[in-house]
Amino acid sequence: MKLPTSYYQQDDVVALSRDLLGKYIFTSIDDIVTGGYIVETEAYNGIVDKASHAYGNRKTNRTSVMFQQGGIIYVYLCYGIHEMLNIVTSSEGQPHAILIRAVHPTDGIPVMLDRRRMAALKPNLTRGPGSVAKALGISRAINTLSLQSDVIWLEDRWLYFGDESIASAPRIGVDYADEDASLPYRFYVKGDPYVSKPNK
DNA sequence: GAGATGATTAGCT
DNA sequence: GCTAATCATCTCC
């Protein structure tokens, strides 16, 4: 079952990031379904978060997606090569977003291998945000698409991780954000091989 | 209209 | 571990 729009409209983006661990994400592109469950996320906490593109209520063509109401996706390009998948949350005017950093693949693995030009399944198939987007076939062409669409959506399959299986840590690659860089807004499943770097 | 920059990754040492 | 690759977007002139 798809998660309803109301799920994405909760105000507490940090709690939601934690809750997304274990939820399944799927894309159906060219009639091929690929996906798996989420094992690593990062929260971007609106206008007060220096690491967010929308910090200080900065609204531009690119970031205006985040100001829309929760339940859509925000895809953008970083370092000129990597496309990243974010889920927009909360209500209109609150630019909260959650970066999907890692997914544990379960469906359409051969297709994902092909997209990544890999011969065999290895943990780096969907480890790291750029890899996740590439493996799932996500590009800026589907930016702002609704999570109620038939192209990308999330499902709850009643997979839960207890507190003892989940760890939090500072976010990655946000050194420029001063004191906000050390906030524990990154959540991941302990010991999952698809989680990027420190996976204990 | 031009110049700086980054929510990264792969590949080499 | 470290560094290069690489370009859309933002900011300022």
PDB file of C-alpha atoms (C1' of nucleotides) in Angstrom, chain A residues 35-41 100-107 109 112-113 116 118 120-129 131-132 135 186-199, chain B residues 9:
ATOM      1  CA  GLY A  35      13.300  -0.413  -5.561  1.00  0.00           C
ATOM      2  CA  GLY A  36      13.920  -1.590  -2.031  1.00  0.00           C
ATOM      3  CA  TYR A  37      13.737  -0.367   1.512  1.00  0.00           C
ATOM      4  CA  ILE A  38      15.356   2.774   2.807  1.00  0.00           C
ATOM      5  CA  VAL A  39      18.309   2.309   5.130  1.00  0.00           C
ATOM      6  CA  GLU A  40      19.800   5.798   5.321  1.00  0.00           C
ATOM      7  CA  THR A  41      18.316   9.312   5.337  1.00  0.00           C
ATOM      8  CA  ILE A 100      17.515   9.492   0.594  1.00  0.00           C
ATOM      9  CA  ARG A 101      21.119   8.396   0.958  1.00  0.00           C
ATOM     10  CA  ALA A 102      20.890   4.614   0.734  1.00  0.00           C
ATOM     11  CA  VAL A 103      18.408   1.898  -0.222  1.00  0.00           C
ATOM     12  CA  HIS A 104      18.566  -1.854   0.350  1.00  0.00           C
ATOM     13  CA  PRO A 105      17.490  -3.239  -3.057  1.00  0.00           C
ATOM     14  CA  THR A 106      14.792  -5.883  -3.265  1.00  0.00           C
ATOM     15  CA  ASP A 107      13.049  -5.506  -6.638  1.00  0.00           C
ATOM     16  CA  ILE A 109      17.955  -5.769  -9.225  1.00  0.00           C
ATOM     17  CA  MET A 112      19.473  -1.544 -11.488  1.00  0.00           C
ATOM     18  CA  LEU A 113      22.714  -3.358 -12.220  1.00  0.00           C
ATOM     19  CA  ARG A 116      24.848   1.304 -12.970  1.00  0.00           C
ATOM     20  CA  MET A 118      27.641  -3.317 -13.033  1.00  0.00           C
ATOM     21  CA  ALA A 120      27.253  -8.428 -10.261  1.00  0.00           C
ATOM     22  CA  LEU A 121      25.395  -7.301  -7.165  1.00  0.00           C
ATOM     23  CA  LYS A 122      27.657  -5.455  -4.796  1.00  0.00           C
ATOM     24  CA  PRO A 123      26.802  -3.218  -1.843  1.00  0.00           C
ATOM     25  CA  ASN A 124      27.769  -0.095  -3.737  1.00  0.00           C
ATOM     26  CA  LEU A 125      24.807  -0.596  -6.105  1.00  0.00           C
ATOM     27  CA  THR A 126      22.669   1.734  -4.034  1.00  0.00           C
ATOM     28  CA  ARG A 127      25.140   3.081  -1.494  1.00  0.00           C
ATOM     29  CA  GLY A 128      25.332   6.870  -1.550  1.00  0.00           C
ATOM     30  CA  PRO A 129      22.724   9.340  -2.767  1.00  0.00           C
ATOM     31  CA  SER A 131      24.073   5.890  -6.690  1.00  0.00           C
ATOM     32  CA  VAL A 132      20.542   5.504  -5.359  1.00  0.00           C
ATOM     33  CA  ALA A 135      20.039   2.764  -9.811  1.00  0.00           C
ATOM     34  CA  ARG A 186      21.459  11.626   9.624  1.00  0.00           C
ATOM     35  CA  PHE A 187      19.787   8.299  10.388  1.00  0.00           C
ATOM     36  CA  TYR A 188      20.814   4.828   9.274  1.00  0.00           C
ATOM     37  CA  VAL A 189      20.261   1.157   9.968  1.00  0.00           C
ATOM     38  CA  LYS A 190      23.175  -0.291  11.895  1.00  0.00           C
ATOM     39  CA  GLY A 191      25.119  -3.002  10.112  1.00  0.00           C
ATOM     40  CA  ASP A 192      23.238  -2.838   6.803  1.00  0.00           C
ATOM     41  CA  PRO A 193      25.796  -3.335   4.013  1.00  0.00           C
ATOM     42  CA  TYR A 194      24.112  -0.719   1.832  1.00  0.00           C
ATOM     43  CA  VAL A 195      24.608   2.125   4.296  1.00  0.00           C
ATOM     44  CA  SER A 196      27.418   4.479   3.308  1.00  0.00           C
ATOM     45  CA  LYS A 197      30.630   4.546   5.297  1.00  0.00           C
ATOM     46  CA  PRO A 198      30.421   4.116   9.069  1.00  0.00           C
ATOM     47  CA  ASN A 199      27.838   1.363   9.302  1.00  0.00           C
TER      48      ASN A 199
ATOM     49  C1'  DT B   9      32.001   9.581  -6.338  1.00  0.00           C
TER      50       DT B   9
END
